[in-house]
Coordinates of C-alpha atoms in Angstrom, one line a residue:
X1 CA 0.0 0.0 0.0
X2 CA 2.8 2.4 0.9
X3 CA 4.6 1.6 -2.4
X4 CA 1.4 2.2 -4.3
X5 CA 0.9 5.5 -2.6
X6 CA 4.6 6.3 -3.3
X7 CA 4.2 5.4 -7.0
X8 CA 1.1 7.5 -7.3
X9 CA 2.8 10.4 -5.6
X10 CA 5.8 10.1 -7.9
X11 CA 3.6 9.9 -11.0
X12 CA 1.7 13.0 -9.9
X13 CA 5.0 14.8 -9.2
X14 CA 6.4 13.8 -12.6
X15 CA 3.2 15.0 -14.3
X16 CA 3.4 18.4 -12.6
X17 CA 7.0 18.8 -13.5
X18 CA 6.3 17.9 -17.2
X19 CA 3.5 20.4 -17.3
X20 CA 5.6 23.1 -15.8
X21 CA 8.5 22.4 -18.3
X22 CA 6.1 22.3 -21.2
X23 CA 4.6 25.6 -20.1
X24 CA 8.0 27.2 -20.3
X25 CA 8.9 26.1 -23.8
X26 CA 6.6 28.7 -25.5
X27 CA 7.8 32.3 -25.6
X28 CA 5.9 35.0 -23.7
X29 CA 3.7 37.2 -25.9
X30 CA 5.0 40.3 -27.7
X31 CA 3.4 43.7 -27.9
X32 CA 4.6 46.3 -30.4
X33 CA 4.4 50.0 -30.2
X34 CA 5.6 52.6 -32.7
X35 CA 5.8 56.2 -31.3
X36 CA 6.6 59.5 -33.0
X37 CA 7.8 62.2 -30.6
X38 CA 7.0 65.7 -31.8
X39 CA 6.4 69.3 -30.6
X40 CA 2.8 70.5 -30.7
X41 CA 0.6 73.3 -29.3
X42 CA -1.1 72.5 -26.0
X43 CA -3.3 74.6 -23.7
X44 CA -3.5 72.8 -20.4
X45 CA -3.9 76.0 -18.3
X46 CA -5.6 78.1 -21.0
X47 CA -2.3 79.4 -22.3
X48 CA -0.7 78.2 -25.5
X49 CA 2.5 76.2 -24.8
X50 CA 4.9 74.1 -26.8
X51 CA 4.3 70.6 -25.7
X52 CA 6.0 67.3 -26.3
X53 CA 3.5 64.9 -27.9
X54 CA 3.7 61.1 -28.6
X55 CA 1.7 60.2 -31.7
X56 CA 0.1 63.6 -31.4
X57 CA -1.2 63.0 -27.9
X58 CA -0.7 64.8 -24.6
X59 CA -0.4 62.9 -22.3
X60 CA 1.0 60.1 -24.5
X61 CA -0.6 56.7 -25.3
X62 CA -1.0 54.2 -22.4
X63 CA 1.1 51.0 -22.5
X64 CA -1.2 48.0 -21.9
X65 CA 0.6 44.9 -20.9
X66 CA 0.3 41.6 -19.0
X67 CA 2.8 40.0 -16.7
X68 CA 5.8 38.6 -18.6
X69 CA 4.9 40.3 -21.8
X70 CA 7.7 41.4 -24.1
X71 CA 7.4 45.0 -25.1
X72 CA 9.0 46.3 -28.3
X73 CA 8.7 50.1 -28.3
X74 CA 10.2 51.9 -31.3
X75 CA 10.6 55.6 -30.6
X76 CA 11.2 58.1 -33.4
X77 CA 12.7 61.4 -32.2
X78 CA 11.2 64.2 -34.3
X79 CA 12.3 66.9 -31.9
X80 CA 15.3 69.2 -32.5
X81 CA 17.1 67.9 -29.3
X82 CA 18.1 64.5 -27.9
X83 CA 15.3 62.6 -26.2
X84 CA 14.9 59.6 -23.9
X85 CA 12.0 57.8 -22.2
X86 CA 12.2 56.1 -18.8
X87 CA 9.8 53.6 -17.3
X88 CA 9.1 54.7 -13.8
X89 CA 8.8 51.7 -11.4
X90 CA 9.1 49.0 -14.1
X91 CA 11.8 46.5 -12.9
X92 CA 14.6 45.8 -15.3
X93 CA 15.0 42.1 -14.5
X94 CA 16.2 40.5 -17.7
X95 CA 17.7 43.4 -19.4
X96 CA 19.3 46.3 -17.5
X97 CA 20.3 48.2 -20.6
X98 CA 16.8 49.6 -21.5
X99 CA 15.9 51.9 -18.7
X100 CA 15.9 55.0 -20.8
X101 CA 18.1 57.5 -18.9
X102 CA 21.5 58.8 -19.7
X103 CA 23.9 56.2 -18.6
X104 CA 21.7 53.3 -19.5
X105 CA 20.9 54.6 -22.9
X106 CA 22.5 57.1 -25.1
X107 CA 20.1 59.9 -26.0
X108 CA 18.2 59.4 -29.2
X109 CA 19.5 62.1 -31.6
X110 CA 17.1 64.4 -33.5
X111 CA 15.8 62.6 -36.5
X112 CA 16.8 59.2 -35.3
X113 CA 15.0 56.3 -33.6
X114 CA 15.7 53.7 -31.0
X115 CA 13.7 50.6 -30.1
X116 CA 13.3 49.7 -26.5
X117 CA 13.0 46.0 -25.7
X118 CA 11.5 45.4 -22.3
X119 CA 10.1 42.4 -20.6
X120 CA 7.7 43.0 -17.6
X121 CA 8.9 39.7 -16.0
X122 CA 7.1 38.7 -12.9
X123 CA 5.5 42.2 -12.5
X124 CA 2.0 43.6 -12.1
X125 CA 0.8 47.1 -11.2
X126 CA 0.3 50.7 -12.1
X127 CA 3.2 52.8 -13.4
X128 CA 4.0 55.6 -15.8
X129 CA 6.7 56.6 -18.3
X130 CA 8.3 60.0 -18.8
X131 CA 11.1 61.8 -20.7
X132 CA 14.3 61.8 -18.6
X133 CA 16.4 64.4 -20.4
X134 CA 16.7 68.0 -19.5
X135 CA 13.3 69.6 -18.7
X136 CA 11.3 67.6 -21.2
X137 CA 9.0 66.4 -18.5
X138 CA 7.8 70.0 -18.1
X139 CA 6.5 69.8 -21.7
X140 CA 4.8 66.4 -21.6
X141 CA 5.9 63.1 -23.1
X142 CA 4.6 61.1 -20.2
X143 CA 1.9 58.5 -20.1
X144 CA 0.4 55.5 -18.2
X145 CA 2.0 52.1 -18.0
X146 CA -0.3 49.2 -16.9
X147 CA 0.7 45.7 -16.2
X148 CA -2.3 43.4 -15.7
X149 CA -2.3 40.0 -13.9
X150 CA -2.3 36.9 -16.0
X151 CA -5.8 35.2 -16.1
X152 CA -4.5 32.2 -14.2
X153 CA -3.3 34.2 -11.2
X154 CA -5.9 35.1 -8.6
X155 CA -6.4 38.8 -7.7
X156 CA -7.6 39.6 -4.2
X157 CA -10.7 41.6 -5.3
X158 CA -13.5 41.1 -7.8
X159 CA -12.9 42.3 -11.4
X160 CA -13.9 46.0 -11.6
X161 CA -16.4 47.3 -14.1
X162 CA -13.8 49.7 -15.6
X163 CA -10.2 50.8 -15.3
X164 CA -9.1 54.4 -15.4
X165 CA -5.6 55.9 -15.4
X166 CA -5.2 59.3 -13.7
X167 CA -2.0 61.2 -14.2
X168 CA -1.9 64.2 -11.9
X169 CA 0.7 66.8 -10.9
X170 CA 1.8 70.4 -10.9
X171 CA 2.5 72.4 -14.1
X172 CA 4.2 75.5 -15.4
X173 CA 3.0 77.9 -18.1
X174 CA 6.5 78.6 -19.2
X175 CA 8.1 76.6 -22.1
X176 CA 10.5 73.8 -20.9
X177 CA 13.4 75.7 -22.6
X178 CA 12.6 78.8 -20.6
X179 CA 12.5 76.8 -17.4
X180 CA 15.8 75.2 -18.3
X181 CA 17.3 78.7 -18.8
X182 CA 16.2 79.7 -15.3
X183 CA 18.0 76.8 -13.8
X184 CA 21.1 77.3 -16.0
X185 CA 21.2 80.9 -14.8
X186 CA 21.6 79.7 -11.2
X187 CA 18.0 80.3 -9.9
X188 CA 15.3 78.0 -8.7
X189 CA 12.1 77.4 -10.5
X190 CA 9.2 79.6 -9.5
X191 CA 6.1 78.2 -7.8
X192 CA 4.0 76.1 -10.2
X193 CA 1.1 77.8 -12.1
X194 CA -1.4 75.1 -11.5
X195 CA -2.3 71.4 -11.4
X196 CA -3.3 69.0 -14.2
X197 CA -5.3 65.8 -14.3
X198 CA -4.6 63.9 -17.5
X199 CA -3.2 66.9 -19.1
X200 CA -6.2 69.1 -18.4
X201 CA -7.0 72.0 -16.1
X202 CA -10.0 72.4 -13.8
X203 CA -13.0 70.4 -14.9
X204 CA -11.3 69.6 -18.2
X205 CA -11.6 65.8 -17.9
X206 CA -14.6 63.6 -17.2
X207 CA -14.7 59.9 -15.9
X208 CA -18.1 58.3 -16.7
X209 CA -19.3 55.5 -14.4
X210 CA -22.5 53.5 -14.0
X211 CA -24.3 53.8 -10.7
X212 CA -23.8 50.8 -8.4
X213 CA -20.7 49.5 -10.2
X214 CA -17.1 49.5 -8.9
X215 CA -14.1 50.9 -10.8
X216 CA -10.3 50.8 -10.5
X217 CA -8.4 54.1 -10.6
X218 CA -4.7 54.0 -11.2
X219 CA -3.3 57.3 -9.9
X220 CA 0.2 58.5 -10.4
X221 CA 1.9 61.8 -9.4
X222 CA 3.7 62.8 -12.6
X223 CA 4.3 66.3 -11.4
X224 CA 7.4 68.4 -11.3
X225 CA 7.8 69.8 -7.8
X226 CA 5.1 69.0 -5.3
X227 CA 3.3 66.2 -3.4
X228 CA -0.4 66.1 -4.0
X229 CA -3.6 64.9 -2.2
X230 CA -6.2 63.0 -4.1
X231 CA -9.9 62.7 -3.1
X232 CA -13.4 62.2 -4.6
X233 CA -16.4 64.1 -3.4
X234 CA -18.8 61.9 -1.4
X235 CA -16.9 58.7 -2.2
X236 CA -14.5 56.4 -0.3
X237 CA -11.4 54.8 -1.9
X238 CA -10.4 51.2 -1.2
X239 CA -6.6 50.9 -1.7
X240 CA -5.7 47.7 -3.4
X241 CA -2.3 48.1 -5.0
X242 CA 0.9 50.2 -4.5
X243 CA 3.5 50.0 -7.3
X244 CA 3.1 46.4 -8.0
X245 CA 2.2 45.1 -4.5
X246 CA -1.4 44.1 -3.5
X247 CA -1.8 46.2 -0.3
X248 CA -3.8 45.9 2.8
X249 CA -7.3 47.0 1.7
X250 CA -7.8 50.1 3.9
X251 CA -10.5 52.6 3.1
X252 CA -9.4 56.3 2.7
X253 CA -11.2 59.6 2.3
X254 CA -8.1 61.0 0.6
X255 CA -4.6 59.9 -0.3
X256 CA -1.3 61.7 -0.3
X257 CA 0.7 60.8 -3.4
X258 CA 4.2 62.0 -3.6
X259 CA 6.4 62.7 -6.6
X260 CA 6.9 59.5 -8.7
X261 CA 4.5 57.4 -6.7
X262 CA 1.6 55.3 -8.0
X263 CA -1.5 53.8 -6.3
X264 CA -4.6 51.8 -7.3
X265 CA -7.9 52.3 -5.6
X266 CA -11.4 50.8 -6.0
X267 CA -14.3 53.3 -6.0
X268 CA -17.9 52.3 -6.0
X269 CA -20.5 54.6 -7.6
X270 CA -22.9 54.2 -4.7
X271 CA -24.1 57.8 -4.4
X272 CA -27.1 59.7 -5.8
X273 CA -27.2 60.0 -9.6
X274 CA -25.4 63.2 -10.2
X275 CA -21.8 64.4 -10.9
X276 CA -19.1 64.7 -8.3
X277 CA -15.7 66.5 -8.1
X278 CA -12.4 64.6 -8.3
X279 CA -10.0 66.9 -6.5
X280 CA -6.2 67.2 -6.5
X281 CA -4.4 69.7 -4.3
X282 CA -0.8 70.4 -3.3
X283 CA 0.6 69.3 0.0
X284 CA 3.1 71.1 2.2
X285 CA 3.0 74.3 0.2
X286 CA 2.3 77.8 1.7
X287 CA 0.1 78.5 -1.3
X288 CA -2.4 75.6 -1.9
X289 CA -3.1 74.8 -5.6
X290 CA -6.3 72.9 -6.4
X291 CA -7.7 71.4 -9.6
X292 CA -10.7 69.2 -10.3
X293 CA -12.1 66.8 -12.8
X294 CA -15.6 65.2 -12.9
X295 CA -16.9 61.8 -11.8
X296 CA -20.0 61.6 -14.1
X297 CA -22.7 59.1 -13.3
X298 CA -24.1 57.9 -16.7
X299 CA -27.7 58.4 -15.3
X300 CA -26.8 61.8 -13.8
X301 CA -29.7 64.0 -12.9
X302 CA -27.6 67.1 -12.3
X303 CA -24.1 68.7 -12.4
X304 CA -21.7 68.9 -9.5
X305 CA -23.1 70.7 -6.5
X306 CA -21.4 72.6 -3.7
X307 CA -17.7 73.3 -3.8
X308 CA -14.9 70.8 -4.0
X309 CA -14.1 69.1 -0.7
X310 CA -11.1 70.5 1.1
X311 CA -8.2 68.3 1.9
X312 CA -5.1 68.3 4.2
X313 CA -2.5 70.9 3.6
X314 CA 0.4 71.0 6.1
X315 CA -0.6 68.1 8.4
X316 CA 2.7 66.2 8.6
X317 CA 1.6 63.6 11.2
X318 CA -1.5 62.8 9.2
X319 CA 0.7 62.0 6.1
X320 CA 3.2 60.0 8.0
X321 CA 0.5 57.8 9.7
X322 CA -1.1 57.2 6.3
X323 CA 2.2 56.1 4.9
X324 CA 2.7 53.7 7.8
X325 CA -0.7 52.1 7.1
X326 CA 0.6 50.7 3.8
X327 CA 1.2 47.0 4.3
X328 CA 0.7 43.6 2.6
X329 CA -2.9 42.4 2.1
X330 CA -3.9 40.0 4.9
X331 CA -7.1 38.0 5.8
X332 CA -8.2 37.0 9.3
X333 CA -6.7 33.9 10.9
X334 CA -10.2 32.4 11.2
X335 CA -10.5 32.3 7.4
X336 CA -7.1 30.7 7.1
X337 CA -8.1 28.0 9.6
X338 CA -11.2 27.3 7.6
X339 CA -9.0 26.0 4.8
X340 CA -9.4 29.0 2.5
X341 CA -5.8 28.7 1.4
X342 CA -3.3 25.9 1.0
X343 CA -2.5 24.4 4.4
X344 CA 1.2 23.9 3.5
X345 CA 1.7 27.6 2.8
X346 CA -0.3 28.4 5.9
X347 CA 2.0 26.4 8.1
X348 CA 5.1 27.9 6.5
X349 CA 3.8 31.3 7.2
X350 CA 2.9 30.5 10.8
X351 CA 6.5 29.3 11.3
X352 CA 7.6 32.8 10.1
X353 CA 5.4 34.5 12.8
X354 CA 2.6 35.8 10.6
X355 CA -0.4 34.8 8.5
X356 CA -0.9 36.4 5.1
X357 CA -3.6 36.2 2.5
X358 CA -1.9 33.7 0.2
X359 CA -4.5 34.3 -2.4
X360 CA -2.9 37.6 -3.0
X361 CA -0.4 36.1 -5.4
X362 CA 1.0 39.2 -7.1
X363 CA 2.5 38.3 -10.5
X364 CA 3.2 34.7 -9.7
X365 CA 1.2 31.8 -8.1
X366 CA 3.3 31.9 -5.0
X367 CA 2.2 34.4 -2.4
X368 CA 3.6 37.9 -2.6
X369 CA 4.6 37.6 1.1
X370 CA 6.6 34.5 0.6
X371 CA 9.8 36.5 0.5
X372 CA 10.5 36.9 4.2
X373 CA 12.7 40.0 4.1
X374 CA 12.6 40.4 7.9
X375 CA 14.5 37.2 8.4
X376 CA 17.5 38.2 6.3
X377 CA 20.5 39.7 8.0
X378 CA 21.7 43.0 6.6
X379 CA 25.3 43.1 5.3
X380 CA 25.7 46.8 4.9
X381 CA 24.2 49.9 6.5
X382 CA 24.2 53.3 4.9
X383 CA 22.9 56.6 6.2
X384 CA 22.1 59.3 3.6
X385 CA 21.5 62.8 4.6
X386 CA 20.4 65.4 2.0
X387 CA 21.5 69.0 2.1
X388 CA 21.2 72.2 0.0
X389 CA 24.7 73.8 0.0
X390 CA 26.0 76.7 -2.1
X391 CA 29.0 75.5 -4.1
X392 CA 31.1 78.0 -6.2
X393 CA 28.3 80.6 -5.7
X394 CA 25.6 78.3 -7.1
X395 CA 22.8 76.5 -5.4
X396 CA 23.5 72.8 -5.4
X397 CA 22.3 69.7 -3.6
X398 CA 24.3 67.1 -1.9
X399 CA 24.1 63.8 0.1
X400 CA 26.6 63.2 2.9
X401 CA 28.3 66.5 1.8
X402 CA 29.0 65.2 -1.7
X403 CA 27.4 66.8 -4.8
X404 CA 27.5 64.2 -7.5
X405 CA 29.1 64.9 -10.9
X406 CA 29.2 62.4 -13.7
X407 CA 32.6 61.2 -14.9
X408 CA 33.7 61.7 -18.5
X409 CA 33.5 57.9 -19.0
X410 CA 30.2 56.3 -17.9
X411 CA 30.9 54.2 -14.8
X412 CA 29.6 51.0 -16.2
X413 CA 31.8 51.3 -19.3
X414 CA 34.8 52.1 -17.1
X415 CA 34.1 49.0 -15.0
X416 CA 33.4 46.8 -18.1
X417 CA 36.6 47.7 -19.8
X418 CA 38.7 48.2 -16.6
X419 CA 39.5 51.8 -17.4
X420 CA 41.5 53.2 -14.5
X421 CA 41.1 56.6 -12.9
X422 CA 37.4 57.1 -13.6
X423 CA 36.0 56.5 -10.1
X424 CA 37.1 55.2 -6.8
X425 CA 35.3 53.2 -4.2
X426 CA 34.6 55.0 -0.9
X427 CA 34.5 58.5 -2.6
X428 CA 31.3 59.2 -0.5
X429 CA 31.0 58.4 3.2
X430 CA 28.5 55.8 4.4
X431 CA 27.4 58.3 7.0
X432 CA 26.7 62.1 7.2
X433 CA 30.0 64.0 7.6
X434 CA 28.7 67.4 8.7
X435 CA 31.6 68.9 6.6
X436 CA 31.6 71.4 3.8
X437 CA 30.0 70.2 0.5
X438 CA 32.1 69.5 -2.6
X439 CA 31.7 67.9 -6.1
X440 CA 32.7 64.3 -6.6
X441 CA 31.8 61.3 -8.7
X442 CA 30.6 59.4 -5.7
X443 CA 30.7 55.6 -5.6
X444 CA 29.9 53.5 -2.6
X445 CA 31.0 49.9 -2.1
X446 CA 28.7 47.0 -1.5
X447 CA 28.7 43.2 -1.8
X448 CA 26.8 41.6 -4.7
X449 CA 23.8 39.7 -3.4
X450 CA 24.3 41.5 -0.1
X451 CA 21.3 42.9 1.8
X452 CA 21.6 46.7 2.3
X453 CA 19.9 48.8 4.9
X454 CA 19.6 52.4 3.8
X455 CA 18.6 55.1 6.2
X456 CA 17.3 58.4 4.7
X457 CA 17.6 61.5 6.9
X458 CA 15.9 64.7 5.7
X459 CA 16.7 67.8 7.8
X460 CA 15.3 70.2 5.1
X461 CA 11.9 71.8 5.2
X462 CA 10.5 69.9 2.3
X463 CA 9.5 66.4 1.2
X464 CA 12.0 64.3 -0.7
X465 CA 11.0 61.4 -3.0
X466 CA 13.7 58.7 -3.3
X467 CA 13.6 56.1 -6.0
X468 CA 15.8 53.1 -6.9
X469 CA 15.9 52.8 -10.6
X470 CA 14.6 49.5 -12.0
X471 CA 14.3 48.0 -8.5
X472 CA 12.0 47.7 -5.6
X473 CA 12.7 47.8 -1.8
X474 CA 11.0 47.3 1.5
X475 CA 10.2 50.4 3.7
X476 CA 10.7 49.0 7.2
X477 CA 10.8 52.2 9.3
X478 CA 9.5 55.8 9.3
X479 CA 10.0 58.0 12.4
X480 CA 11.3 61.3 13.6
X481 CA 14.5 62.0 15.4
X482 CA 18.0 60.7 15.0
X483 CA 18.6 57.1 13.7
X484 CA 20.6 54.7 15.9
X485 CA 21.0 50.9 15.9
X486 CA 18.3 50.8 18.5
X487 CA 15.8 52.1 15.9
X488 CA 15.8 48.6 14.4
X489 CA 13.6 47.5 17.3
X490 CA 10.8 49.5 15.8
X491 CA 11.1 48.2 12.2
X492 CA 8.2 46.5 10.5
X493 CA 9.9 43.2 9.6
X494 CA 6.7 41.3 8.8
X495 CA 4.3 42.9 6.3
X496 CA 5.6 46.2 4.8
X497 CA 5.1 46.6 1.1
X498 CA 7.6 46.4 -1.6
X499 CA 7.8 49.6 -3.8
X500 CA 10.1 51.7 -5.9
X501 CA 9.6 55.2 -4.6
X502 CA 9.4 56.5 -1.0
X503 CA 8.8 59.9 0.4
X504 CA 11.0 61.3 3.2
X505 CA 9.1 64.0 5.0
X506 CA 11.0 66.8 6.6
X507 CA 12.7 65.9 9.8
X508 CA 11.7 62.3 9.4
X509 CA 13.9 59.2 9.1
X510 CA 13.0 56.5 6.6
X511 CA 14.6 53.0 6.6
X512 CA 14.6 50.6 3.6
X513 CA 16.1 47.3 2.9
X514 CA 17.3 46.3 -0.5
X515 CA 18.9 43.2 -2.1
X516 CA 22.0 44.2 -4.2
X517 CA 21.0 42.6 -7.4
X518 CA 23.2 44.4 -10.0
X519 CA 26.9 45.2 -10.1
X520 CA 26.2 48.9 -10.3
X521 CA 22.9 50.6 -9.7
X522 CA 21.7 54.0 -8.6
X523 CA 19.6 55.5 -5.9
X524 CA 18.5 59.0 -6.5
X525 CA 16.1 61.7 -5.4
X526 CA 13.1 62.9 -7.5
X527 CA 12.4 65.8 -5.1
X528 CA 11.5 68.1 -7.9
X529 CA 12.3 68.8 -11.5
X530 CA 14.8 71.6 -11.1
X531 CA 16.8 69.4 -8.8
X532 CA 16.4 66.5 -11.2
X533 CA 17.7 68.6 -14.1
X534 CA 20.4 70.5 -12.4
X535 CA 21.0 69.4 -8.8
X536 CA 19.6 66.3 -7.5
X537 CA 21.8 64.1 -9.6
X538 CA 24.0 64.9 -6.7
X539 CA 21.9 62.3 -5.0
X540 CA 23.0 59.4 -7.1
X541 CA 24.1 56.4 -5.0
X542 CA 26.2 53.8 -6.7
X543 CA 26.7 50.3 -5.3
X544 CA 29.7 48.5 -6.7
X545 CA 30.5 44.9 -6.3
X546 CA 33.2 42.7 -7.7
X547 CA 31.0 40.2 -9.4
X548 CA 29.7 40.8 -13.0
X549 CA 26.0 40.0 -13.1
X550 CA 25.2 40.4 -16.8
X551 CA 26.8 41.0 -20.2
X552 CA 26.7 44.1 -22.3
X553 CA 23.8 44.5 -24.7
X554 CA 24.1 43.8 -28.4
X555 CA 23.3 47.4 -29.2
X556 CA 26.1 48.5 -27.0
X557 CA 26.7 51.8 -28.8
X558 CA 23.3 52.9 -27.7
X559 CA 23.2 51.2 -24.3
X560 CA 26.3 51.5 -22.3
X561 CA 25.5 51.3 -18.6
X562 CA 23.4 49.4 -16.1
X563 CA 21.2 51.4 -13.8
X564 CA 23.3 54.6 -13.8
X565 CA 21.4 57.8 -13.3
X566 CA 23.4 60.7 -14.5
X567 CA 20.9 63.4 -14.1
X568 CA 23.1 66.1 -15.6
X569 CA 21.4 65.8 -18.9
X570 CA 24.3 66.7 -21.2
X571 CA 24.5 70.4 -21.9
X572 CA 27.3 69.5 -24.4
X573 CA 27.0 66.3 -26.3
X574 CA 28.9 65.4 -29.4
X575 CA 27.6 62.5 -31.4
X576 CA 29.8 60.6 -33.8
X577 CA 28.3 58.6 -36.7
X578 CA 28.7 54.9 -36.5
X579 CA 27.8 52.0 -38.8
X580 CA 25.8 50.5 -35.9
X581 CA 24.2 53.7 -34.6
X582 CA 25.0 56.9 -32.8
X583 CA 27.2 56.9 -29.7
X584 CA 28.4 59.6 -27.5
X585 CA 32.1 60.1 -28.2
X586 CA 32.6 62.9 -25.8
X587 CA 30.6 64.9 -23.4
X588 CA 31.2 67.5 -20.7
X589 CA 29.2 67.9 -17.5
X590 CA 29.3 71.7 -17.8
X591 CA 28.6 71.9 -14.1
X592 CA 31.5 73.4 -12.1

């Protein structure tokens, strides 16, 4: 009897293995996009501006994809200046040469084209793309990026009746070249002129819903300088996803969304049949900007009534507490014990001191919480403190007293070809120095496959948004005061979410944990566009290890670095013609 059971078990196991193997033989689906990038007239705030359009659209077309899809995106640059697109939040798992920033890609020269080849391997969620060079983002060129779950993967909420992308953020009336001239002259950008929702000003965009049905809203802050608060008149929002993670399904009246962040909420049209305001307003600004769009019931008996609902403005504690509420989706233990989920997975999770909703699979059949980050010992701790020094009479920004400047040779190329004298490990301290700020091509050392603990300290009176390019991380701590090793006692090592962008409120300390997956990668601040263009590239954090993790791409002349964010977007670039394409033969930072 035992042998018979054993034989049956082995046969079942063999069948499962064969099915799994056969399922991997076929290649994942391909989706093809052809985009033409042009200038065009836009009127988002009622004033004629020169915008950057993709296939004649502002915002650009939405990318629709499914987990594991291969995306072939051919971009024709019809502008009179170099251009690049970056894919905010999309992880570069199989190809780290396609991220679309200077350092990973050479800029696409005017009149030329480049084809991005991405695979959204093991990913789901709501993201966006944007132009990464110069001040192009201030002219448009951004759009939504949706990665849907495969049909065979369970999603922890019923299918919504519809799916809307909302791209919101602040905006300037000045042309992007005028804004660039302001920064190049050594001044800061002025206060924004207004806010946009999907490229429109107040009440310029309408979302139509049927009464009684539930809809998914994918909301991203694609703005330039400010955090925003999002709310819908008379309606609650059920948070279901944060940058690719199915979150704890809390209900919110409003959500703070910081620069570069994306959220998915479910909204049920359960109110009286009329129209309602969708409201976006600025956070932590002395002057509060507000804009609205319309939630239109298809059987509406009247237009919007009253005034748009007010939202939080300067309430720091409120924003921090909301950020702390973002965790993995869970279900009550009682439901687990009823056998709702697989008992083996349940026991494994009980052994690791928590019970998760294992039906929340994320992009793969295994539970999104099966990676027990809290049980991994950290191998490297880094404290990063931002500052705003004056260097050589100009406003610059620094981390640990170092204001980053790119080397004449891209770091990944220098490493790949063993070019000496380009960078040195330890050229930036692992901890704040308190000393005078200076320019340096800053490179930190780390061990490949090590587990880094990164502490962000923000003494400035603003909100920083920090982003790891092409990677996710776990936000384990968020508190005021000074960090010390004792702070680890307060970390959430059980059920924090994995995301790509985190806000660091003023005088707040943020702690994240990150696996070092690539030989060189970057950590940088998105705090606002002027600092992106001209200053916050000082915030690039390079981890260097001694193990090569990938090979160079075949189109090496176009793609010469892995996850390097040089946010000095080439004031002086000289292109040399090549039989295989255009490559940068020489460039100068034009900074100091």
